[in-house]
Backbone as a printed PyTorch tensor [residue, N CA C, xyz], in Angstrom:
tensor([[[ 96.9940,  79.0840,  95.3820],
         [ 96.7880,  80.5200,  95.3620],
         [ 95.5520,  80.8710,  94.5300]],

        [[ 94.8430,  81.9040,  94.9670],
         [ 93.5930,  82.3120,  94.3370],
         [ 93.8190,  83.6300,  93.5990]],

        [[ 93.5320,  83.6400,  92.3040],
         [ 93.8670,  84.7810,  91.4460],
         [ 92.6190,  85.3080,  90.7620]],

        [[ 92.5260,  86.6410,  90.6720],
         [ 91.4260,  87.2920,  89.9530],
         [ 91.9460,  87.7910,  88.6150]],

        [[ 91.2990,  87.3520,  87.5210],
         [ 91.6510,  87.8060,  86.1760],
         [ 90.5770,  88.7850,  85.7130]],

        [[ 90.9790,  90.0170,  85.4380],
         [ 90.0440,  91.0500,  84.9670],
         [ 90.3840,  91.3240,  83.5130]],

        [[ 89.6040,  90.7610,  82.6090],
         [ 89.9440,  90.7640,  81.1830],
         [ 88.6580,  90.5970,  80.3730]],

        [[ 88.4240,  91.4930,  79.3830],
         [ 87.1940,  91.3970,  78.6070],
         [ 87.2560,  90.3580,  77.4990]],

        [[ 88.4320,  89.8390,  77.1970],
         [ 88.5860,  88.7710,  76.2060],
         [ 88.3380,  87.4330,  76.9180]],

        [[ 87.1710,  86.8680,  76.6880],
         [ 86.7820,  85.6680,  77.4290],
         [ 87.6440,  84.4550,  77.0630]],

        [[ 88.0670,  84.3620,  75.8090],
         [ 88.9350,  83.2510,  75.4130],
         [ 90.2850,  83.3430,  76.1120]],

        [[ 90.8330,  84.5490,  76.2230],
         [ 92.1000,  84.7340,  76.9260],
         [ 91.9400,  84.3930,  78.4020]],

        [[ 90.8160,  84.7940,  78.9800],
         [ 90.5450,  84.4520,  80.3780],
         [ 90.5840,  82.9420,  80.5840]],

        [[ 89.9320,  82.2320,  79.6770],
         [ 89.8790,  80.7760,  79.7960],
         [ 91.2700,  80.1630,  79.6480]],

        [[ 92.0570,  80.6790,  78.6860],
         [ 93.4050,  80.1480,  78.4790],
         [ 94.2780,  80.3750,  79.7150]],

        [[ 94.1830,  81.5630,  80.3080],
         [ 94.9740,  81.8610,  81.4990],
         [ 94.5170,  81.0150,  82.6910]],

        [[ 93.2190,  80.8220,  82.7960],
         [ 92.7000,  79.9860,  83.8860],
         [ 93.2560,  78.5710,  83.7930]],

        [[ 93.3130,  78.0370,  82.5880],
         [ 93.8480,  76.6860,  82.3950],
         [ 95.3430,  76.6330,  82.7080]],

        [[ 96.0870,  77.6560,  82.2810],
         [ 97.5240,  77.7080,  82.5680],
         [ 97.7710,  77.7660,  84.0740]],

        [[ 96.9820,  78.5570,  84.7720],
         [ 97.1490,  78.6890,  86.2210],
         [ 96.7300,  77.4140,  86.9360]],

        [[ 95.6640,  76.7780,  86.4530],
         [ 95.2020,  75.5310,  87.0640],
         [ 96.2560,  74.4380,  86.9430]],

        [[ 97.0010,  74.4540,  85.8360],
         [ 98.0650,  73.4610,  85.6410],
         [ 99.1770,  73.6200,  86.6660]],

        [[ 99.2250,  74.7880,  87.2950],
         [100.2260,  75.0590,  88.3290],
         [ 99.5790,  75.1850,  89.7110]],

        [[ 98.4110,  74.5530,  89.8390],
         [ 97.7030,  74.4300,  91.1210],
         [ 97.1830,  75.7600,  91.6580]],

        [[ 96.9260,  76.7350,  90.7600],
         [ 96.3000,  77.9890,  91.1660],
         [ 94.8410,  77.9830,  90.7210]],

        [[ 93.9700,  78.5510,  91.5220],
         [ 92.5870,  78.7440,  91.1100],
         [ 92.4150,  80.1800,  90.6250]],

        [[ 91.4410,  80.3840,  89.7410],
         [ 91.2470,  81.7230,  89.1800],
         [ 89.7720,  82.0040,  88.9600]],

        [[ 89.3780,  83.2470,  89.2160],
         [ 88.0590,  83.7590,  88.8580],
         [ 88.2470,  84.8040,  87.7620]],

        [[ 87.2550,  84.9010,  86.8690],
         [ 87.3230,  85.8790,  85.7830],
         [ 86.1670,  86.8580,  85.8840]],

        [[ 86.4500,  88.1260,  85.5860],
         [ 85.3880,  89.1010,  85.3780],
         [ 85.7890,  89.9550,  84.1780]],

        [[ 84.7820,  90.6030,  83.5560],
         [ 85.0090,  91.1260,  82.2140],
         [ 84.7390,  92.6200,  82.0390]],

        [[ 84.3070,  93.3040,  83.0770],
         [ 84.0900,  94.7510,  82.9880],
         [ 84.7150,  95.4270,  84.2040]],

        [[ 84.9450,  96.7400,  84.0860],
         [ 85.5240,  97.4690,  85.2000],
         [ 84.6280,  97.4770,  86.4200]],

        [[ 83.3210,  97.6410,  86.2250],
         [ 82.3860,  97.6650,  87.3520],
         [ 82.3470,  96.3170,  88.0490]],

        [[ 82.2860,  95.2560,  87.2660],
         [ 82.2810,  93.9020,  87.8300],
         [ 83.5850,  93.6230,  88.5770]],

        [[ 84.6840,  94.1460,  88.0630],
         [ 85.9930,  93.9130,  88.6720],
         [ 86.0480,  94.4440,  90.0930]],

        [[ 85.5400,  95.6510,  90.3100],
         [ 85.5660,  96.2390,  91.6470],
         [ 84.7350,  95.4160,  92.6130]],

        [[ 83.5900,  94.9290,  92.1550],
         [ 82.7370,  94.0980,  93.0090],
         [ 83.4520,  92.8070,  93.3870]],

        [[ 84.0550,  92.1390,  92.3940],
         [ 84.7430,  90.8690,  92.6490],
         [ 85.9290,  91.0530,  93.5870]],

        [[ 86.7180,  92.0980,  93.3520],
         [ 87.9210,  92.3300,  94.1490],
         [ 87.5920,  92.5770,  95.6150]],

        [[ 86.4520,  93.2330,  95.8780],
         [ 86.0630,  93.5210,  97.2500],
         [ 85.3230,  92.3570,  97.9000]],

        [[ 84.6570,  91.5340,  97.0910],
         [ 83.8040,  90.4600,  97.6200],
         [ 84.6190,  89.2830,  98.1330]],

        [[ 85.6690,  88.9160,  97.3990],
         [ 86.4560,  87.7380,  97.7470],
         [ 87.9030,  88.1320,  98.0580]],

        [[ 88.6290,  87.1770,  98.6210],
         [ 90.0350,  87.3990,  98.9510],
         [ 90.9100,  86.7500,  97.8850]],

        [[ 91.8290,  87.5410,  97.3080],
         [ 92.7030,  87.0400,  96.2550],
         [ 94.1670,  87.2610,  96.6370]],

        [[ 95.0210,  86.3880,  96.0820],
         [ 96.4560,  86.5010,  96.3350],
         [ 97.1530,  87.3560,  95.2870]],

        [[ 96.5140,  87.5480,  94.1340],
         [ 97.0950,  88.3510,  93.0520],
         [ 95.9790,  88.7100,  92.0780]],

        [[ 96.1250,  89.8700,  91.4190],
         [ 95.1280,  90.3200,  90.4440],
         [ 95.8130,  90.5990,  89.1100]],

        [[ 95.2760,  90.0090,  88.0310],
         [ 95.6940,  90.3130,  86.6620],
         [ 94.6690,  91.2730,  86.0810]],

        [[ 95.1070,  92.4320,  85.6430],
         [ 94.1850,  93.5070,  85.2750],
         [ 94.4700,  94.0340,  83.8760]],

        [[ 93.4990,  93.9060,  82.9770],
         [ 93.6280,  94.4670,  81.6310],
         [ 93.4400,  95.9810,  81.6850]],

        [[ 94.1930,  96.7160,  80.8740],
         [ 94.0900,  98.1770,  80.8930],
         [ 92.8160,  98.6640,  80.2310]],

        [[ 92.3890,  97.9960,  79.1580],
         [ 91.2020,  98.4140,  78.4090],
         [ 90.0190,  97.5460,  78.8090]],

        [[ 89.0540,  98.1530,  79.5000],
         [ 87.8920,  97.4140,  79.9800],
         [ 86.6210,  98.1960,  79.6730]],

        [[ 85.5050,  97.5040,  79.4260],
         [ 84.2200,  98.2040,  79.3050],
         [ 83.8110,  98.7880,  80.6580]],

        [[ 83.2000,  99.9400,  80.6380],
         [ 82.6900, 100.5390,  81.8670],
         [ 83.6910, 101.4600,  82.5240]],

        [[ 84.7590, 100.9060,  83.0610],
         [ 85.8180, 101.6880,  83.6820],
         [ 87.1600, 101.2210,  83.1390]],

        [[ 88.1020, 102.1470,  83.0040],
         [ 89.4210, 101.7590,  82.4990],
         [ 90.1800, 100.9800,  83.5600]],

        [[ 91.1750, 100.2400,  83.0970],
         [ 92.0220,  99.5100,  84.0280],
         [ 92.7210, 100.4210,  85.0140]],

        [[ 93.0360, 101.6500,  84.5830],
         [ 93.6700, 102.6090,  85.4890],
         [ 92.7450, 102.9540,  86.6620]],

        [[ 91.4750, 103.2280,  86.3480],
         [ 90.5170, 103.5430,  87.4080],
         [ 90.3510, 102.3690,  88.3580]],

        [[ 90.2550, 101.1760,  87.7860],
         [ 90.0850,  99.9720,  88.5970],
         [ 91.3000,  99.7500,  89.4820]],

        [[ 92.4880,  99.9320,  88.9110],
         [ 93.7290,  99.7460,  89.6710],
         [ 93.7710, 100.6790,  90.8720]],

        [[ 93.4620, 101.9460,  90.6440],
         [ 93.4980, 102.9240,  91.7270],
         [ 92.4900, 102.5720,  92.8240]],

        [[ 91.2790, 102.1780,  92.4270],
         [ 90.2430, 101.8530,  93.4030],
         [ 90.5900, 100.6020,  94.1980]],

        [[ 91.1270,  99.5840,  93.5060],
         [ 91.4930,  98.3440,  94.1930],
         [ 92.6520,  98.5880,  95.1410]],

        [[ 93.6500,  99.3500,  94.6820],
         [ 94.8420,  99.5680,  95.5020],
         [ 94.5100, 100.3250,  96.7810]],

        [[ 93.4830, 101.1590,  96.7470],
         [ 93.0740, 101.8770,  97.9500],
         [ 92.5090, 100.9380,  99.0090]],

        [[ 92.0570,  99.7440,  98.5830],
         [ 91.3740,  98.8360,  99.4970],
         [ 92.1040,  97.5110,  99.7380]],

        [[ 92.9050,  97.0850,  98.7630],
         [ 93.4730,  95.7250,  98.7920],
         [ 94.9800,  95.7750,  98.6270]],

        [[ 95.6860,  95.0190,  99.4500],
         [ 97.1480,  94.9730,  99.3840],
         [ 97.6050,  93.6180,  98.8690]],

        [[ 97.5000,  93.4170,  97.5450],
         [ 98.0140,  92.2260,  96.8830],
         [ 98.7000,  92.6670,  95.6010]],

        [[ 99.5690,  91.8370,  95.0290],
         [100.2030,  92.2120,  93.7600],
         [ 99.1620,  92.4160,  92.6560]],

        [[ 99.3490,  93.4880,  91.8710],
         [ 98.4860,  93.7710,  90.7200],
         [ 99.3700,  93.8160,  89.4770]],

        [[ 99.0820,  92.9540,  88.4960],
         [ 99.8170,  92.9360,  87.2340],
         [ 98.8970,  93.4770,  86.1490]],

        [[ 99.3020,  94.5770,  85.5080],
         [ 98.4960,  95.1580,  84.4450],
         [ 98.8910,  94.5550,  83.0980]],

        [[ 97.8660,  94.2600,  82.2920],
         [ 98.0590,  93.6920,  80.9550],
         [ 97.5330,  94.7010,  79.9430]],

        [[ 98.3170,  94.9850,  78.9140],
         [ 97.9050,  96.0160,  77.9660],
         [ 98.4320,  95.7510,  76.5730]],

        [[ 97.7010,  96.2660,  75.5810],
         [ 98.1640,  96.1890,  74.1900],
         [ 99.0870,  97.3400,  73.8570]],

        [[ 99.1940,  98.3220,  74.7560],
         [100.0520,  99.4860,  74.5240],
         [101.3490,  99.3200,  75.2940]],

        [[102.4450,  99.7770,  74.7020],
         [103.7590,  99.5580,  75.3010],
         [104.5150, 100.8430,  75.6000]],

        [[103.8730, 102.0170,  75.4160],
         [104.5810, 103.2660,  75.6700],
         [104.9700, 103.3600,  77.1510]],

        [[106.1500, 103.9320,  77.3990],
         [106.6420, 104.0140,  78.7780],
         [105.7260, 104.8650,  79.6430]],

        [[105.0630, 105.8780,  79.0420],
         [104.1800, 106.7230,  79.8340],
         [103.0130, 105.9180,  80.3890]],

        [[102.5190, 104.9350,  79.6250],
         [101.4410, 104.0850,  80.1100],
         [101.9300, 103.2040,  81.2470]],

        [[103.1290, 102.6880,  81.1110],
         [103.6960, 101.8590,  82.1670],
         [103.8810, 102.6620,  83.4430]],

        [[104.4390, 103.8620,  83.3190],
         [104.6720, 104.7000,  84.4990],
         [103.3470, 105.0730,  85.1580]],

        [[102.3370, 105.3520,  84.3490],
         [101.0300, 105.6990,  84.9180],
         [100.4580, 104.5190,  85.6970]],

        [[100.5340, 103.3220,  85.1120],
         [100.0240, 102.1440,  85.7990],
         [100.7490, 101.8790,  87.1020]],

        [[102.0730, 101.9930,  87.0860],
         [102.8530, 101.7950,  88.3100],
         [102.5200, 102.8670,  89.3430]],

        [[102.3200, 104.0900,  88.8530],
         [102.0050, 105.1840,  89.7590],
         [100.6720, 105.0060,  90.4550]],

        [[ 99.7570, 104.2790,  89.8330],
         [ 98.4420, 104.0490,  90.4250],
         [ 98.4160, 102.8100,  91.3130]],

        [[ 99.5470, 102.1070,  91.3870],
         [ 99.6130, 100.9850,  92.3210],
         [ 99.8850,  99.6310,  91.7150]],

        [[100.0190,  99.5520,  90.3780],
         [100.3490,  98.2640,  89.7670],
         [101.7700,  97.8570,  90.1440]],

        [[101.9950,  96.5540,  90.2650],
         [103.3190,  96.0480,  90.6200],
         [104.1400,  95.6640,  89.3950]],

        [[103.4810,  95.3990,  88.2870],
         [104.1990,  94.9970,  87.0830],
         [103.3070,  95.2670,  85.8870]],

        [[103.8960,  95.1480,  84.6970],
         [103.2390,  95.5240,  83.4530],
         [103.6560,  94.5180,  82.4040]],

        [[102.7220,  93.9270,  81.6760],
         [103.0760,  93.0080,  80.6040],
         [102.2660,  93.3710,  79.3680]],

        [[102.9280,  93.4130,  78.2120],
         [102.2960,  93.8740,  76.9820],
         [101.7620,  92.7040,  76.1560]],

        [[100.6020,  92.9230,  75.5410],
         [100.0480,  91.9630,  74.5900],
         [100.6950,  92.1710,  73.2250]],

        [[100.8170,  91.1340,  72.4150],
         [100.5280,  89.7350,  72.7580],
         [101.6390,  89.1460,  73.6170]],

        [[101.3060,  88.1980,  74.4460],
         [102.3040,  87.5770,  75.3070],
         [102.0780,  86.0670,  75.3330]],

        [[103.1090,  85.3680,  75.7060],
         [103.0210,  83.9250,  75.8940],
         [102.3690,  83.6880,  77.2610]],

        [[101.2300,  82.9940,  77.3350],
         [100.5980,  82.7470,  78.6290],
         [101.5480,  82.1260,  79.6510]],

        [[102.4930,  81.3020,  79.1680],
         [103.4470,  80.6870,  80.0870],
         [104.3600,  81.7400,  80.7210]],

        [[104.7010,  82.7920,  79.9370],
         [105.5250,  83.8720,  80.4850],
         [104.7500,  84.6360,  81.5580]],

        [[103.4750,  84.9220,  81.2790],
         [102.6780,  85.6370,  82.2610],
         [102.5500,  84.8250,  83.5480]],

        [[102.3380,  83.5100,  83.4090],
         [102.2270,  82.6600,  84.5930],
         [103.5440,  82.6550,  85.3730]],

        [[104.6680,  82.7160,  84.6660],
         [105.9640,  82.7870,  85.3430],
         [106.0770,  84.0770,  86.1530]],

        [[105.5770,  85.1720,  85.6100],
         [105.5890,  86.4330,  86.3560],
         [104.6710,  86.3510,  87.5710]],

        [[103.5330,  85.7210,  87.4000],
         [102.6190,  85.5210,  88.5290],
         [103.3290,  84.7670,  89.6460]],

        [[104.0100,  83.7080,  89.2940],
         [104.7360,  82.9090,  90.2910],
         [105.7910,  83.7500,  90.9970]],

        [[106.5270,  84.5760,  90.2350],
         [107.5650,  85.4170,  90.8210],
         [106.9770,  86.4100,  91.8090]],

        [[105.8700,  87.0390,  91.4340],
         [105.2500,  88.0290,  92.3170],
         [104.6680,  87.3830,  93.5670]],

        [[104.0600,  86.2250,  93.4140],
         [103.5030,  85.5350,  94.5800],
         [104.6100,  85.1490,  95.5610]],

        [[105.7260,  84.6530,  95.0290],
         [106.8420,  84.2640,  95.8910],
         [107.4150,  85.4670,  96.6210]],

        [[107.5870,  86.5580,  95.8860],
         [108.1410,  87.7730,  96.4930],
         [107.2000,  88.3390,  97.5530]],

        [[105.9150,  88.3390,  97.2650],
         [104.9320,  88.8670,  98.2040],
         [104.9180,  88.0420,  99.4950]],

        [[105.0280,  86.7270,  99.3610],
         [105.0540,  85.8730, 100.5490],
         [106.2960,  86.1370, 101.3880]],

        [[107.4300,  86.3810, 100.7300],
         [108.6430,  86.6830, 101.4860],
         [108.5330,  88.0260, 102.2000]],

        [[107.9140,  89.0020, 101.5310],
         [107.7850,  90.3290, 102.1320],
         [106.8460,  90.3380, 103.3260]],

        [[105.7870,  89.5520, 103.2550],
         [104.7360,  89.6350, 104.2730],
         [104.7460,  88.4760, 105.2520]],

        [[105.6170,  87.5270, 105.0660],
         [105.5830,  86.3210, 105.8900],
         [105.9270,  86.5360, 107.3440]],

        [[106.6050,  87.6500, 107.6820],
         [107.0490,  87.8530, 109.0560],
         [106.1950,  88.7970, 109.8670]],

        [[104.9910,  89.1020, 109.4200],
         [104.1720,  90.0470, 110.1610],
         [103.7300,  89.4530, 111.4920]],

        [[103.7960,  90.2580, 112.5360],
         [103.4110,  89.7660, 113.8540],
         [103.0830,  90.9100, 114.7690]],

        [[103.4490,  90.7710, 116.0400],
         [103.1480,  91.8210, 117.0090],
         [104.0430,  93.0360, 116.7790]],

        [[103.5370,  94.2000, 117.1770],
         [104.3000,  95.4300, 117.0120],
         [105.4620,  95.4850, 117.9950]],

        [[106.6570,  95.6750, 117.4820],
         [107.8120,  95.9690, 118.3210],
         [108.8870,  96.5760, 117.4350]],

        [[109.8580,  97.2110, 118.0520],
         [110.9340,  97.8080, 117.2800],
         [110.4720,  98.9180, 116.3680]],

        [[109.5280,  99.7370, 116.8270],
         [109.0170, 100.8260, 115.9970],
         [110.1460, 101.7840, 115.6140]],

        [[110.0730, 102.3090, 114.3870],
         [111.0580, 103.2670, 113.8820],
         [110.3940, 104.6420, 113.8650]],

        [[111.0220, 105.6020, 114.5250],
         [110.4640, 106.9530, 114.5980],
         [111.3520, 107.9070, 113.8060]],

        [[110.7670, 108.6010, 112.8380],
         [111.4690, 109.6050, 112.0440],
         [110.6040, 110.8600, 112.0480]],

        [[110.9740, 111.8420, 112.8790],
         [110.1230, 113.0200, 113.0330],
         [108.7670, 112.6000, 113.5630]],

        [[107.6880, 113.0170, 112.8680],
         [106.3490, 112.6080, 113.3090],
         [105.8810, 111.3390, 112.6080]],

        [[106.8140, 110.6710, 111.9180],
         [106.4910, 109.4370, 111.2060],
         [106.8900, 108.2350, 112.0550]],

        [[105.9510, 107.3090, 112.2620],
         [106.1980, 106.1080, 113.0660],
         [105.9380, 104.8800, 112.2000]],

        [[106.9560, 104.0230, 112.0880],
         [106.8830, 102.8260, 111.2550],
         [106.8920, 101.6060, 112.1640]],

        [[105.8860, 100.7460, 112.0150],
         [105.7810,  99.5320, 112.8260],
         [106.1600,  98.3340, 111.9500]],

        [[107.3970,  97.8400, 112.0750],
         [107.8840,  96.8140, 111.1570],
         [107.1210,  95.4980, 111.1990]],

        [[106.6140,  95.1040, 112.3770],
         [105.9750,  93.8030, 112.4820],
         [104.5500,  93.8030, 111.9360]],

        [[103.7990,  94.8580, 112.1990],
         [102.4150,  94.9070, 111.7200],
         [102.2890,  95.5990, 110.3680]],

        [[103.4050,  96.1150, 109.8490],
         [103.4380,  96.7740, 108.5410],
         [102.4600,  97.9450, 108.5020]],

        [[102.5570,  98.7990, 109.5030],
         [101.7230,  99.9950, 109.5600],
         [102.6110, 101.2280, 109.6440]],

        [[102.1100, 102.3250, 109.1010],
         [102.8180, 103.5990, 109.1320],
         [101.8510, 104.6580, 109.6510]],

        [[102.3270, 105.4770, 110.6020],
         [101.5130, 106.5610, 111.1340],
         [102.2580, 107.8750, 110.9840]],

        [[101.5410, 108.9020, 110.5500],
         [102.0550, 110.2600, 110.5740],
         [101.2590, 111.0000, 111.6350]],

        [[101.8890, 111.2590, 112.7760],
         [101.1430, 111.7300, 113.9300],
         [100.2210, 110.6130, 114.3850]],

        [[ 98.9310, 110.8970, 114.4640],
         [ 97.9450, 109.8860, 114.8570],
         [ 97.2240, 109.2640, 113.6730]],

        [[ 97.5730, 109.6990, 112.4770],
         [ 96.8570, 109.2290, 111.2900],
         [ 97.6210, 108.0960, 110.6100]],

        [[ 96.9400, 106.9790, 110.3960],
         [ 97.5710, 105.8630, 109.6980],
         [ 97.6310, 106.1480, 108.2010]],

        [[ 98.7660, 105.8100, 107.5920],
         [ 98.9710, 105.9830, 106.1560],
         [ 98.9930, 104.6000, 105.5170]],

        [[ 98.0900, 104.3600, 104.5960],
         [ 98.0250, 103.0690, 103.9270],
         [ 99.1390, 102.9520, 102.8900]],

        [[ 99.8930, 101.8550, 102.9820],
         [100.9650, 101.6220, 102.0200],
         [100.9680, 100.1670, 101.5810]],

        [[100.9710,  99.9160, 100.2680],
         [101.1370,  98.5520,  99.7800],
         [102.4870,  97.9920, 100.2240]],

        [[102.6600,  96.6920, 100.0720],
         [103.8220,  96.0170, 100.6710],
         [105.1610,  96.5630, 100.2150]],

        [[105.3230,  96.8620,  98.9110],
         [106.6410,  97.3180,  98.4610],
         [106.9090,  98.7610,  98.8570]],

        [[105.8820,  99.5870,  98.8870],
         [106.0720, 100.9430,  99.4020],
         [106.5460, 100.8730, 100.8510]],

        [[105.8940, 100.0160, 101.6390],
         [106.2810,  99.8970, 103.0420],
         [107.7140,  99.3870, 103.1690]],

        [[108.0530,  98.3400, 102.4120],
         [109.3940,  97.7690, 102.4930],
         [110.4590,  98.7910, 102.1160]],

        [[110.1780,  99.6030, 101.0930],
         [111.1210, 100.6210, 100.6590],
         [111.2730, 101.7090, 101.7180]],

        [[110.1560, 102.1900, 102.2630],
         [110.2100, 103.2150, 103.3080],
         [110.9590, 102.6920, 104.5400]],

        [[110.6700, 101.4780, 104.9410],
         [111.3170, 100.8870, 106.1150],
         [112.8290, 100.7750, 105.8970]],

        [[113.2420, 100.3270, 104.7240],
         [114.6640, 100.1780, 104.4330],
         [115.3780, 101.5250, 104.5000]],

        [[114.7760, 102.5510, 103.9100],
         [115.3960, 103.8780, 103.9230],
         [115.4380, 104.4510, 105.3380]],

        [[114.3750, 104.2200, 106.1230],
         [114.3410, 104.7210, 107.4990],
         [115.3720, 104.0200, 108.3780]],

        [[115.6550, 102.7680, 108.0820],
         [116.6380, 102.0070, 108.8450],
         [118.0730, 102.3630, 108.4560]],

        [[118.2110, 103.0770, 107.3500],
         [119.5500, 103.4380, 106.8570],
         [119.6180, 104.9330, 106.5800]],

        [[119.4690, 105.7620, 107.6190],
         [119.4380, 107.2110, 107.4090],
         [120.7830, 107.7610, 106.9480]],

        [[120.7270, 108.8590, 106.2010],
         [121.9290, 109.5800, 105.7550],
         [122.8380, 108.7570, 104.8560]],

        [[122.2530, 107.7520, 104.1940],
         [123.0100, 106.9510, 103.2310],
         [122.3520, 107.1150, 101.8640]],

        [[123.1490, 107.3700, 100.8590],
         [122.6330, 107.5260,  99.4970],
         [122.7140, 106.1800,  98.7810]],

        [[121.5710, 105.7130,  98.2860],
         [121.5210, 104.4490,  97.5480],
         [121.1790, 104.7300,  96.0910]],

        [[121.7650, 103.9700,  95.1990],
         [121.3970, 104.0760,  93.7850],
         [120.0440, 103.3910,  93.5800]],

        [[119.3740, 103.7490,  92.4740],
         [118.1080, 103.0950,  92.1470],
         [118.3220, 101.5940,  91.9730]],

        [[119.4580, 101.2310,  91.3860],
         [119.7340,  99.8160,  91.1390],
         [119.8710,  99.0430,  92.4510]],

        [[120.5490,  99.6580,  93.4410],
         [120.7020,  98.9960,  94.7400],
         [119.3510,  98.8200,  95.4320]],

        [[118.5270,  99.8630,  95.4010],
         [117.2060,  99.7740,  96.0160],
         [116.3470,  98.7320,  95.3080]],

        [[116.4330,  98.6890,  93.9880],
         [115.6580,  97.7180,  93.2130],
         [116.0550,  96.2880,  93.5940]],

        [[117.3570,  96.0360,  93.6760],
         [117.8320,  94.6880,  94.0310],
         [117.4200,  94.3130,  95.4450]],

        [[117.4590,  95.2930,  96.3710],
         [117.1520,  95.0040,  97.7690],
         [115.6710,  94.7560,  97.9910]],

        [[114.8120,  95.5740,  97.4200],
         [113.3730,  95.4990,  97.6920],
         [112.6530,  94.5530,  96.7420]],

        [[112.9910,  94.5980,  95.4530],
         [112.2790,  93.7650,  94.4820],
         [112.9730,  92.4260,  94.2550]],

        [[114.2840,  92.3910,  94.3660],
         [115.0110,  91.1310,  94.2190],
         [115.3880,  90.8290,  92.7860]],

        [[116.3220,  89.9090,  92.6480],
         [116.8340,  89.5520,  91.3250],
         [115.8000,  88.8150,  90.4810]],

        [[114.8160,  88.1650,  91.1340],
         [113.8470,  87.3700,  90.3830],
         [112.6920,  88.1960,  89.8480]],

        [[112.6740,  89.4940,  90.1580],
         [111.5730,  90.3470,  89.7150],
         [111.7770,  90.7440,  88.2560]],

        [[110.7040,  90.6550,  87.4680],
         [110.7680,  91.0460,  86.0590],
         [110.3940,  92.5210,  85.9610]],

        [[111.3750,  93.3670,  85.7730],
         [111.1280,  94.8040,  85.7170],
         [112.4450,  95.5450,  85.6420]],

        [[112.4290,  96.8520,  85.9670],
         [113.6690,  97.6150,  85.9310],
         [113.6490,  98.6560,  87.0380]],

        [[114.7910,  99.3410,  87.2140],
         [114.9750, 100.2420,  88.3450],
         [114.1120, 101.4970,  88.2550]],

        [[113.4960, 101.7820,  87.0930],
         [112.5930, 102.9240,  87.0030],
         [111.4160, 102.7710,  87.9590]],

        [[111.1080, 101.5400,  88.2960],
         [110.0420, 101.2660,  89.2620],
         [110.3230, 101.9560,  90.5890]],

        [[111.6000, 102.0480,  90.9740],
         [111.9750, 102.6670,  92.2400],
         [111.5390, 104.1360,  92.2580]],

        [[111.7830, 104.8490,  91.1630],
         [111.4230, 106.2650,  91.0860],
         [109.9290, 106.4650,  91.2970]],

        [[109.1330, 105.6070,  90.6750],
         [107.6800, 105.7100,  90.8120],
         [107.2610, 105.4950,  92.2620]],

        [[107.8150, 104.4800,  92.9110],
         [107.4310, 104.1740,  94.2870],
         [107.9030, 105.2560,  95.2640]],

        [[109.0840, 105.8000,  95.0350],
         [109.5630, 106.8870,  95.8940],
         [108.6370, 108.0870,  95.7730]],

        [[108.1930, 108.3830,  94.5610],
         [107.2560, 109.4940,  94.3700],
         [105.9500, 109.2750,  95.1140]],

        [[105.4570, 108.0570,  95.0780],
         [104.2030, 107.7590,  95.7740],
         [104.3760, 107.8700,  97.2810]],

        [[105.5230, 107.4120,  97.8040],
         [105.7880, 107.5150,  99.2400],
         [105.8510, 108.9780,  99.6530]],

        [[106.5400, 109.8070,  98.8730],
         [106.6430, 111.2250,  99.1940],
         [105.2840, 111.9010,  99.2250]],

        [[104.4340, 111.5470,  98.2710],
         [103.0910, 112.1380,  98.2330],
         [102.3220, 111.8270,  99.5120]],

        [[102.5790, 110.6720, 100.0900],
         [101.8110, 110.2400, 101.2630],
         [102.3520, 110.7860, 102.5730]],

        [[103.6740, 110.9530, 102.6710],
         [104.2450, 111.2930, 103.9830],
         [104.6940, 112.7350, 104.1040]],

        [[104.8310, 113.4560, 102.9880],
         [105.3140, 114.8420, 103.0780],
         [104.1590, 115.8210, 103.0100]]])
């Protein structure tokens, strides 16, 4: 797997690169927000590790810009642990949040979990069939596309999986915990508050 590390601490970048290499992952490093956007668009990556504090552009700006163009897991790394920062990062498209200081081995374990989950979510993409129609909303389960009328709505993998699950189960009330277990799985490092953030993002796009 090919991973992009966006981190201004060059020693930390090197340590993470070595940890990932020990698990047969390759990694590229960039150190500023402007450089990060160029790297993310230039090459294809399976996962992005993104520091919140970057020279040039903040990690939040970078996250939003990357998420508009790229559908891969984004893990934000930050020295701040306030819940408002976590919610903001998730709201902009991050898939997970890890606070500094951290054990590099723990971060690599989270990387492995996200890569495995992403492969399970996207492994069955194929030809369009079995479209789900809800009002003027059309969901194509095989190609992972969503249309409102004639306009395609871009959705990252977990937003799509959550919308598809709810559309397939109309008029049923699910708890946040049930949705979290179904879409993110037991191996995901996080909590059910993530569901609220993703539901809000879906509503903003389709309503």
